[in-house]
Short mmCIF file of C-alpha atoms and ligand atoms in Angstrom, two decimals:
data_model
loop_
_atom_site.label_atom_id
_atom_site.label_comp_id
_atom_site.label_asym_id
_atom_site.label_seq_id
_atom_site.Cartn_x
_atom_site.Cartn_y
_atom_site.Cartn_z
CA MET D 1 79.02 94.38 87.74
CA ALA D 2 75.43 94.93 86.63
CA GLY D 3 73.23 91.88 86.95
CA LYS D 4 72.83 89.59 83.97
CA ARG D 5 69.46 87.97 84.41
CA LEU D 6 67.20 89.71 82.03
CA ILE D 7 64.09 89.62 79.93
CA LEU D 8 64.26 90.96 76.39
CA MET D 9 60.84 92.01 75.18
CA GLY D 10 59.64 93.45 71.92
CA PRO D 11 57.40 92.75 68.94
CA PRO D 12 57.94 89.92 66.46
CA GLY D 13 60.61 90.97 63.97
CA GLY D 14 61.88 93.65 66.32
CA GLY D 15 65.36 92.12 66.54
CA LYS D 16 65.31 90.60 70.03
CA GLY D 17 66.65 87.26 68.81
CA THR D 18 69.59 88.90 67.05
CA GLN D 19 70.37 91.08 70.02
CA ALA D 20 70.02 88.19 72.49
CA LYS D 21 72.58 86.18 70.49
CA ARG D 22 75.01 89.09 70.61
CA LEU D 23 74.58 89.49 74.38
CA GLN D 24 75.07 85.76 74.80
CA ASP D 25 78.43 85.94 73.01
CA ARG D 26 79.51 89.16 74.70
CA TYR D 27 78.68 88.23 78.31
CA GLY D 28 78.73 84.43 78.37
CA ILE D 29 75.12 84.31 79.47
CA VAL D 30 72.65 82.03 77.78
CA GLN D 31 69.83 82.99 75.39
CA LEU D 32 66.63 81.18 76.33
CA SER D 33 64.32 81.58 73.35
CA THR D 34 60.97 79.85 73.85
CA GLY D 35 60.34 80.20 70.08
CA ASP D 36 63.61 78.35 69.31
CA MET D 37 62.77 75.67 71.86
CA LEU D 38 59.34 75.16 70.34
CA ARG D 39 60.73 75.05 66.79
CA ALA D 40 63.25 72.41 67.93
CA ALA D 41 60.38 70.41 69.47
CA VAL D 42 58.37 70.68 66.23
CA LYS D 43 61.38 69.51 64.21
CA ALA D 44 62.02 66.61 66.58
CA GLY D 45 58.34 65.64 66.44
CA THR D 46 57.95 65.45 70.24
CA ALA D 47 54.51 65.55 71.88
CA LEU D 48 55.10 69.21 72.76
CA GLY D 49 56.10 69.97 69.17
CA GLN D 50 52.98 68.28 67.81
CA GLU D 51 50.80 70.29 70.14
CA ALA D 52 52.52 73.60 69.40
CA ASN D 53 52.87 73.29 65.63
CA ALA D 54 49.41 74.37 64.47
CA VAL D 55 49.21 77.16 67.05
CA MET D 56 52.52 78.59 65.87
CA ASP D 57 51.50 78.36 62.22
CA ALA D 58 48.39 80.36 63.07
CA GLY D 59 50.51 83.05 64.78
CA LYS D 60 48.77 82.46 68.10
CA LEU D 61 50.25 81.81 71.51
CA VAL D 62 50.98 78.33 72.82
CA SER D 63 49.36 77.55 76.20
CA ASP D 64 50.87 79.26 79.22
CA ASP D 65 51.20 76.01 81.14
CA LEU D 66 53.29 74.30 78.46
CA ILE D 67 55.62 77.26 78.17
CA ILE D 68 55.99 77.76 81.91
CA ALA D 69 56.88 74.09 82.44
CA MET D 70 59.45 74.28 79.63
CA ILE D 71 61.18 77.35 81.11
CA ASN D 72 61.01 76.02 84.65
CA GLU D 73 63.13 73.03 83.65
CA ARG D 74 65.43 75.02 81.45
CA VAL D 75 66.59 77.62 84.00
CA ASP D 76 67.76 74.84 86.31
CA LEU D 77 70.44 73.74 83.85
CA GLU D 78 74.07 74.49 84.59
CA ASP D 79 74.55 76.93 81.68
CA CYS D 80 72.10 79.39 83.28
CA LYS D 81 74.20 79.85 86.41
CA ASN D 82 76.11 82.78 84.96
CA GLY D 83 72.98 84.57 83.80
CA PHE D 84 70.34 84.31 81.11
CA ILE D 85 68.38 86.30 78.59
CA LEU D 86 64.73 85.36 78.32
CA ASP D 87 63.82 85.92 74.67
CA GLY D 88 60.12 85.59 73.83
CA PHE D 89 59.13 84.74 77.39
CA PRO D 90 57.11 85.88 79.27
CA ARG D 91 54.49 86.78 76.68
CA THR D 92 51.42 87.10 78.88
CA VAL D 93 50.84 88.54 82.33
CA ARG D 94 50.08 85.02 83.55
CA GLN D 95 53.50 83.86 82.35
CA ALA D 96 55.12 86.86 84.06
CA GLU D 97 53.43 86.01 87.34
CA ALA D 98 54.49 82.38 87.02
CA LEU D 99 58.04 83.52 86.29
CA ASP D 100 58.10 85.70 89.42
CA LYS D 101 56.95 82.76 91.52
CA MET D 102 59.37 80.33 89.90
CA LEU D 103 62.39 82.59 90.36
CA LYS D 104 61.45 83.33 93.94
CA GLU D 105 61.32 79.62 94.68
CA LYS D 106 64.71 79.14 93.07
CA GLY D 107 66.18 82.14 94.92
CA ILE D 108 66.99 83.99 91.67
CA LYS D 109 66.58 87.73 91.22
CA LEU D 110 65.66 89.31 87.90
CA ASP D 111 67.85 92.29 87.03
CA SER D 112 66.01 94.01 84.21
CA ALA D 113 63.23 93.74 81.66
CA ILE D 114 64.21 95.52 78.48
CA GLU D 115 61.77 96.44 75.73
CA VAL D 116 63.24 96.81 72.25
CA ALA D 117 60.54 99.03 70.75
CA VAL D 118 59.85 99.05 67.00
CA PRO D 119 56.77 100.54 65.28
CA ASP D 120 54.40 98.09 63.56
CA ALA D 121 54.92 99.63 60.15
CA ARG D 122 58.57 98.52 60.16
CA LEU D 123 57.96 95.01 61.44
CA ILE D 124 56.21 93.48 58.47
CA GLU D 125 59.02 94.25 56.05
CA ARG D 126 61.56 93.09 58.61
CA ILE D 127 59.84 89.74 59.13
CA ILE D 128 59.04 88.94 55.52
CA GLY D 129 62.37 88.35 53.84
CA ARG D 130 64.39 87.14 56.78
CA PHE D 131 66.31 83.87 56.71
CA THR D 132 68.89 82.09 58.80
CA CYS D 133 72.00 80.02 58.23
CA ALA D 134 70.98 76.42 58.98
CA LYS D 135 74.44 75.66 60.39
CA CYS D 136 75.27 78.57 62.73
CA GLY D 137 71.99 80.47 63.03
CA GLU D 138 73.30 83.78 61.68
CA GLY D 139 70.37 85.92 60.53
CA TYR D 140 70.02 87.51 57.07
CA HIS D 141 67.42 89.46 55.12
CA ASP D 142 66.56 89.59 51.40
CA LYS D 143 66.54 93.38 51.44
CA PHE D 144 68.52 94.54 54.46
CA LYS D 145 71.31 92.02 54.98
CA GLN D 146 72.33 89.68 52.19
CA PRO D 147 75.34 87.40 52.71
CA LYS D 148 78.46 89.04 51.19
CA LYS D 149 78.76 86.12 48.78
CA ALA D 150 75.35 84.93 47.54
CA GLY D 151 74.35 81.60 49.07
CA VAL D 152 77.27 81.44 51.52
CA CYS D 153 77.06 82.34 55.20
CA ASP D 154 79.48 85.14 56.16
CA MET D 155 80.08 83.62 59.58
CA CYS D 156 80.59 79.89 59.01
CA GLY D 157 80.64 79.30 55.24
CA GLY D 158 77.43 77.25 55.46
CA THR D 159 75.40 77.02 52.26
CA GLU D 160 72.02 75.99 53.61
CA PHE D 161 69.52 78.54 54.83
CA THR D 162 66.12 78.22 56.45
CA ARG D 163 63.04 80.40 56.66
CA ARG D 164 60.56 80.21 59.51
CA ALA D 165 57.19 78.71 58.61
CA ASP D 166 55.42 81.57 60.40
CA ASP D 167 57.32 84.40 58.65
CA ASN D 168 54.65 84.99 56.02
CA ALA D 169 52.18 87.79 55.32
CA GLU D 170 49.14 85.82 56.57
CA THR D 171 50.62 84.92 59.95
CA VAL D 172 52.37 88.21 60.71
CA GLY D 173 49.08 90.03 61.36
CA ALA D 174 48.02 87.44 63.95
CA ARG D 175 51.45 87.57 65.61
CA LEU D 176 51.28 91.37 65.90
CA LYS D 177 47.77 91.17 67.29
CA ALA D 178 48.85 88.61 69.90
CA TYR D 179 51.71 90.93 70.82
CA HIS D 180 49.53 94.00 71.29
CA ASP D 181 46.70 92.20 73.06
CA GLN D 182 48.62 89.80 75.28
CA THR D 183 52.25 90.89 75.58
CA ALA D 184 52.11 94.71 75.66
CA PRO D 185 50.51 94.63 79.17
CA LEU D 186 53.86 93.34 80.43
CA MET D 187 55.43 96.79 80.01
CA PRO D 188 53.37 98.37 82.83
CA TYR D 189 53.80 95.13 84.80
CA TYR D 190 57.59 95.49 84.83
CA GLN D 191 57.47 99.27 85.03
CA GLY D 192 55.57 98.87 88.29
CA ARG D 193 58.35 96.63 89.60
CA GLY D 194 61.03 99.15 88.69
CA LEU D 195 62.63 96.77 86.17
CA LEU D 196 61.55 98.19 82.80
CA LYS D 197 63.99 99.86 80.41
CA VAL D 198 62.88 100.85 76.93
CA ILE D 199 65.24 101.24 73.99
CA ASP D 200 64.52 102.32 70.44
CA GLY D 201 64.93 99.24 68.25
CA ASP D 202 64.26 101.07 64.99
CA ARG D 203 67.92 101.91 64.43
CA ASP D 204 71.05 100.24 63.14
CA MET D 205 71.57 96.87 64.86
CA ASP D 206 74.99 97.86 66.19
CA VAL D 207 73.59 101.01 67.80
CA VAL D 208 70.87 98.96 69.50
CA THR D 209 73.53 96.52 70.76
CA ALA D 210 75.57 99.42 72.15
CA ASP D 211 72.51 100.65 74.06
CA LEU D 212 71.95 97.21 75.52
CA GLU D 213 75.59 96.98 76.52
CA SER D 214 75.39 100.31 78.27
CA ILE D 215 72.46 98.99 80.31
CA LEU D 216 74.26 95.76 81.15
CA GLY D 217 77.65 97.29 81.85
CA THR D 218 80.97 95.46 81.60
P1 AMP M 1 59.12 83.63 68.46
O1 AMP M 1 60.24 82.83 67.88
O2 AMP M 1 59.45 84.18 69.82
O3 AMP M 1 58.59 84.67 67.53
O4 AMP M 1 57.92 82.59 68.70
C1 AMP M 1 57.31 81.89 67.63
C2 AMP M 1 55.97 81.32 68.06
O5 AMP M 1 56.16 80.41 69.16
C3 AMP M 1 54.97 82.34 68.60
O6 AMP M 1 54.23 82.97 67.57
C4 AMP M 1 54.10 81.47 69.50
O7 AMP M 1 53.19 80.69 68.75
C5 AMP M 1 55.11 80.51 70.11
N1 AMP M 1 55.69 81.05 71.37
C6 AMP M 1 56.99 81.40 71.61
N2 AMP M 1 57.16 81.83 72.86
C7 AMP M 1 55.94 81.76 73.45
C8 AMP M 1 55.44 82.10 74.74
N3 AMP M 1 56.25 82.59 75.70
N4 AMP M 1 54.12 81.90 74.98
C9 AMP M 1 53.29 81.40 74.05
N5 AMP M 1 53.68 81.09 72.81
C10 AMP M 1 54.99 81.26 72.50
#
């Protein structure tokens, strides 16, 4: 069985969150999304949430130390034993180095770092217009994926939907810039460690999932 401790990388709006959820369901491994964790902290009004809120709204990156501490605690929990998908982390070379050190100390080996590549021109339209079922988290899009019945989630029947505060035209540019400046250097970092696999994310979601499954195996 191929290993199931992986990093899913890719630009904002590139579909990593959607794909990570699918892999979670398919393989019984857990999606660890630092963006979701931060949004939960903002909603709960914790000290971390208060610190992160303005940075996220500006489309910039939250401090490495905060994120590293958050992940360090999270991977120790029981649900990570079977495997995990890091979604949105690491996002800087410093985070990647901290992750290497942390996993080494815990005696955990990373199996692959997968980049879901999507050109910039496609990302803006994918980000603006997306929304999520507030109950089950299923993702939708005004243009590309409307619920079959307007206002009702296909998956759970929920009728409330949310949009991310940072999914707007002003913030997207800053998020893409942060990605190119700070996160893109991770590709050579993982390439050099023999862990990088790149898949074309600018295709039908199911085709992208099939590619990921062929990397992960049964
Ligand atoms: P995401 O949901 O992954 O798009 O993340 C949303 C926002 O959360 C980002 O624009 C950052 O402000 C913050 N964030 C998420 N993950 C990280 C990370 N690993 N390092 C720094 N900031 C992060």
